[in-house]
Backbone as numpy.savetxt, mean C-alpha at the origin, in Angstrom:
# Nx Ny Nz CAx CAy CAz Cx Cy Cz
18.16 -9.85 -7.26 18.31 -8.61 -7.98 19.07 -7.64 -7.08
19.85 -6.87 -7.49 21.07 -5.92 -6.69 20.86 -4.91 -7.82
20.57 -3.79 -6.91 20.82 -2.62 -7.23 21.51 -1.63 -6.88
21.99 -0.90 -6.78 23.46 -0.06 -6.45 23.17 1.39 -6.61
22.33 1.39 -7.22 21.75 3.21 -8.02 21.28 4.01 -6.51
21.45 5.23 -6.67 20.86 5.91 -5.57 19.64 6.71 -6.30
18.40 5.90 -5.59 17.41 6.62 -6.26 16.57 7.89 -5.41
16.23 9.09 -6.68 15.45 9.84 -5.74 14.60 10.36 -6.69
13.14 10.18 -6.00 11.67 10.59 -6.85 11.20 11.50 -5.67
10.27 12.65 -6.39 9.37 13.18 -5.71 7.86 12.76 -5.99
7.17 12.38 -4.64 5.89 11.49 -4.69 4.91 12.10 -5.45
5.09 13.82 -5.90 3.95 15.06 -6.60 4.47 14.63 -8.01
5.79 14.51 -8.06 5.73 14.26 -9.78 5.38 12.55 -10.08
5.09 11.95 -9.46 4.99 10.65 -9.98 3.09 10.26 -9.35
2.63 11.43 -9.03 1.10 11.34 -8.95 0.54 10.82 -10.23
-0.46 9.58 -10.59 -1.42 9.64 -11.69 -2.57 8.75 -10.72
-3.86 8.62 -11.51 -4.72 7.92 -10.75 -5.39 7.55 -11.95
-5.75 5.66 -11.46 -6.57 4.11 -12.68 -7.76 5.06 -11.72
-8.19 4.98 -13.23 -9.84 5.48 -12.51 -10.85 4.38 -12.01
-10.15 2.46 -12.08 -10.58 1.61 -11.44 -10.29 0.73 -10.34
-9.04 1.01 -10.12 -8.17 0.53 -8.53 -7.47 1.90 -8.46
-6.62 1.52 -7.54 -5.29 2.22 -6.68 -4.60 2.00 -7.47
-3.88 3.10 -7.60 -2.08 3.32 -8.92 -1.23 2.90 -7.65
-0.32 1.62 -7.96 0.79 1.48 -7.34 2.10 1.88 -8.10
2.43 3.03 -7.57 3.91 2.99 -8.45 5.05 2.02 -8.19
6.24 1.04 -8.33 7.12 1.06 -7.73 8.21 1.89 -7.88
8.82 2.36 -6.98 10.25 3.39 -6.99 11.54 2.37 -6.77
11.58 1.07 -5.84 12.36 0.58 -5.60 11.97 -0.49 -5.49
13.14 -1.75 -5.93 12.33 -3.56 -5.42 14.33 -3.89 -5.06
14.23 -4.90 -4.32 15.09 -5.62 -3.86 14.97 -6.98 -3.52
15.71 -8.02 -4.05 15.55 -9.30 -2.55 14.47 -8.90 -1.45
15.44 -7.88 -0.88 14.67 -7.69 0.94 13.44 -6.74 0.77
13.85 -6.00 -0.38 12.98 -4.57 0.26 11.85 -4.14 -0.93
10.39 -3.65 -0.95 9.78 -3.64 -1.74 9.46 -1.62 -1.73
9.38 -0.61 -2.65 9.43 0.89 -2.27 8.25 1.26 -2.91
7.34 1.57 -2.11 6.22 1.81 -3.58 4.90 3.32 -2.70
4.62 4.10 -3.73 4.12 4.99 -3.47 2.72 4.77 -4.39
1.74 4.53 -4.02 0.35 4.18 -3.82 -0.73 5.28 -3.75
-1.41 5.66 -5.15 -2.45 6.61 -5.35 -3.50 6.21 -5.40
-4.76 6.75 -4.56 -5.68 6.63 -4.80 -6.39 7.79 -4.77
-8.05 7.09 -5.63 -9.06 8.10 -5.26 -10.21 7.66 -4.36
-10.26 8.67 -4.07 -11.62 8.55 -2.92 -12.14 7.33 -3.04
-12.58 6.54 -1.68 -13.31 5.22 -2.24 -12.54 4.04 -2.99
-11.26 4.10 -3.21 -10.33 3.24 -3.89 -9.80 2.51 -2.62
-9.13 1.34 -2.91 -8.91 0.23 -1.87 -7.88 -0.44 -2.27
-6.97 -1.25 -1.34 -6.02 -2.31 -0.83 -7.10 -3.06 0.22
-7.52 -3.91 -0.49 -8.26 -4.88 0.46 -7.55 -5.78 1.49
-8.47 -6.18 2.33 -8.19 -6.56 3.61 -7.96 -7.90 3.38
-6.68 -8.01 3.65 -5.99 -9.06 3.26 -4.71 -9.93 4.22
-4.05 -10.87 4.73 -3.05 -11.31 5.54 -1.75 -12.20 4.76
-0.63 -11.00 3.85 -0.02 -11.43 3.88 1.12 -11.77 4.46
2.41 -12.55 4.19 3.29 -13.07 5.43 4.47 -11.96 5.23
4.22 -10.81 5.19 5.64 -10.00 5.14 4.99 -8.69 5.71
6.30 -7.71 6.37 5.95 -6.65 7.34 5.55 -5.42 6.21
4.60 -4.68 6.49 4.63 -3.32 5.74 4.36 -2.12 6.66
4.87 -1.23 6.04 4.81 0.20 6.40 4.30 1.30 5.49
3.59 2.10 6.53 2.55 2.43 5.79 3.36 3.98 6.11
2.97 5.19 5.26 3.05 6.64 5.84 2.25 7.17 4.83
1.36 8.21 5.38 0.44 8.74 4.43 0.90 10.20 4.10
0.85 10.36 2.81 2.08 11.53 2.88 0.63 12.72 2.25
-0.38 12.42 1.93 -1.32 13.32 1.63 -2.60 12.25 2.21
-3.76 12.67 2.12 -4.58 12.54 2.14 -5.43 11.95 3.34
-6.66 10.99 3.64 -6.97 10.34 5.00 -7.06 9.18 4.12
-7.06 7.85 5.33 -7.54 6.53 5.03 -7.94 5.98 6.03
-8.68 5.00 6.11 -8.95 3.73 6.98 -8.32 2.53 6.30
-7.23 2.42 7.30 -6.18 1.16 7.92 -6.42 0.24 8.90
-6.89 -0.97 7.96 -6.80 -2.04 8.79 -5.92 -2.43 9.35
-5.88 -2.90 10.54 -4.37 -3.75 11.03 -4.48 -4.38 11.92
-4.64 -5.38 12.08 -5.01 -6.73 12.45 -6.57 -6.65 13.05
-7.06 -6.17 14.57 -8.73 -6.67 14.60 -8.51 -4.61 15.19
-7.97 -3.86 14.84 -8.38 -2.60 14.62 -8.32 -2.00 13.25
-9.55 -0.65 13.52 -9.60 -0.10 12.21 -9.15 1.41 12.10
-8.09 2.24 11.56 -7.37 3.45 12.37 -7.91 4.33 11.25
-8.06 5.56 11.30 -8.32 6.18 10.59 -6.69 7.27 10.54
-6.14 7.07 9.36 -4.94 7.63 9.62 -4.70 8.92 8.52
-4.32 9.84 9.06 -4.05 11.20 7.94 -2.63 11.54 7.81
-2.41 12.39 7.10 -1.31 12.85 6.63 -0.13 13.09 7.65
0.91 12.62 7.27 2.16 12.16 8.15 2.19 11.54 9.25
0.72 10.38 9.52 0.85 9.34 10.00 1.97 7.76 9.56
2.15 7.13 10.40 2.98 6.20 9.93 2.47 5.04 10.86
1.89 3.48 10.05 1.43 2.99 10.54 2.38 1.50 10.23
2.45 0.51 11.15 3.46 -0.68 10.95 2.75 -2.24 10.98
2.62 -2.98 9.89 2.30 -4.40 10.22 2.69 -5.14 10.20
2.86 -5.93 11.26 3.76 -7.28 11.07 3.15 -8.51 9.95
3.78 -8.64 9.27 4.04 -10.22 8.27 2.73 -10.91 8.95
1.90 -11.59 8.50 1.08 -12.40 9.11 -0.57 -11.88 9.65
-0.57 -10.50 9.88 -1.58 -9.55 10.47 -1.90 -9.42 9.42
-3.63 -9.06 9.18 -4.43 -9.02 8.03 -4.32 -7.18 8.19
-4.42 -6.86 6.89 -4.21 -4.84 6.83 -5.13 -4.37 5.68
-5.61 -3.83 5.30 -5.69 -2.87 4.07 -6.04 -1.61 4.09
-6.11 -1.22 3.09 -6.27 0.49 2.82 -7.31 0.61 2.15
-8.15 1.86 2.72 -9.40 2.11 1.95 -9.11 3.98 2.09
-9.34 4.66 0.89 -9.26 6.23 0.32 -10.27 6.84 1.10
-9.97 7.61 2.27 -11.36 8.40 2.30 -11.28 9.69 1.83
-10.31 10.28 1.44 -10.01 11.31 0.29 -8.94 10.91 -0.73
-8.94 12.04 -1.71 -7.90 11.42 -2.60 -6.59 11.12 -2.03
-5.79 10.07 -1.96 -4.65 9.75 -1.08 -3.46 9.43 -1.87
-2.30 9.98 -0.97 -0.79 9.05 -1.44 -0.48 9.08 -0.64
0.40 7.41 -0.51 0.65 6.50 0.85 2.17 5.60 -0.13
3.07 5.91 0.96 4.63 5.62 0.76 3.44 4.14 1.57
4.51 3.20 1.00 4.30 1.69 0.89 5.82 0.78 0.95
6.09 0.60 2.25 7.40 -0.31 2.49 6.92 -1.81 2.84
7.21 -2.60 1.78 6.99 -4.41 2.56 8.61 -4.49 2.22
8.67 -5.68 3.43 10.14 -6.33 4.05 9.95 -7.50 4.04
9.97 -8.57 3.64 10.25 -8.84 2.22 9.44 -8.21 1.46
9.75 -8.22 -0.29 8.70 -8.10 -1.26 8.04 -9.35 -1.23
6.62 -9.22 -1.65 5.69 -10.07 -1.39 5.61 -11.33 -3.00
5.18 -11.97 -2.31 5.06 -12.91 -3.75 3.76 -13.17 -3.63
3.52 -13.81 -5.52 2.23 -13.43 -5.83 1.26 -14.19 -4.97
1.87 -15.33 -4.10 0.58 -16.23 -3.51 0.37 -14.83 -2.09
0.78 -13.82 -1.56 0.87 -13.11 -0.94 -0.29 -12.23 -1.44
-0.14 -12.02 -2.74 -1.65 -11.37 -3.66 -2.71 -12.12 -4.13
-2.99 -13.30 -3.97 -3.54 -13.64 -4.58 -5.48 -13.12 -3.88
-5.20 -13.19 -2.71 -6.43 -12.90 -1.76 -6.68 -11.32 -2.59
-5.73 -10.47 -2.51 -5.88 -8.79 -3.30 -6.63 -8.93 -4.13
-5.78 -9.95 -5.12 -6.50 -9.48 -6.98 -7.96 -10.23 -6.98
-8.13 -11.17 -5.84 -9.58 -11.84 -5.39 -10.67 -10.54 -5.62
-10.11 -9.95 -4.29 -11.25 -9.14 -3.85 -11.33 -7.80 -4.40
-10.45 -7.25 -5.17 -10.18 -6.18 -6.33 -11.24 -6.63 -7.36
-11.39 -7.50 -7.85 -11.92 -8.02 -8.90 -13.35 -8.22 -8.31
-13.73 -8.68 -7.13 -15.45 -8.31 -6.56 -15.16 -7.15 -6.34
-14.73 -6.24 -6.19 -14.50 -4.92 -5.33 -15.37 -5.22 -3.68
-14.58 -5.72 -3.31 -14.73 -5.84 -1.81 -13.26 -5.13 -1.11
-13.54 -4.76 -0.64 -12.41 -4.41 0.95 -12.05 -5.20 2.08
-13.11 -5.92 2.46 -13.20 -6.82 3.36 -13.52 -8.04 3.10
């Protein structure tokens, strides 16, 4: 897929929140590159999970606890956190949050499949 468009969103107008997971928006997908800005509420989760592609994390409002690999960071607003492909990560809301979301590659679904696992027990870990 090739895209050519120059895109530009502001992360306040594209706020909504699933009152049963995390709202992933995507803004951008590529071959290489995956763009996605990620709402939650309090207590909402990206479970702890190891898929094989790098992500980047920046929290553009709110706090979270970020897994990333055998540490647990508690990261706030205009933090920016990096995982390599292979390192287990997730995100857990400790206030209402939005978190810019870069994976390098985009992930494929066997990459989710551990997510929609533990989404569906609502586990984190």
């Amino acid at each position: 897929m090739e895209n050519k468009e120059v895109i530009k969103v502001n992360a306040l107008d594209l706020k909504s929140f699933n009152e049963n997971r995390f709202n992933p928006k995507v803004v951008y997908e590529s071959d290489e590159i995956k763009v996605i800005l990620a709402y939650f509420k309090q207590g909402q989760f990206i479970p702890v999970h190891t898929p094989g592609v790098d992500v980047v994390l920046c929290i553009l409002e709110g706090e979270a606890e970020v897994v990333g690999g055998d540490e647990k960071i508690v990261a706030k607003e205009k933090d920016l956190i990096i995982v390599p492909g292979g390192t287990k990560r997730g995100v857990r809301a400790l206030t209402e949050l939005t978190v810019l979301h870069i994976v390098q590659p985009p992930p494929s679904e066997e990459d989710h499949i551990e997510v929609h696992t533990k989404i569906a027990q609502g586990r984190f870990e």
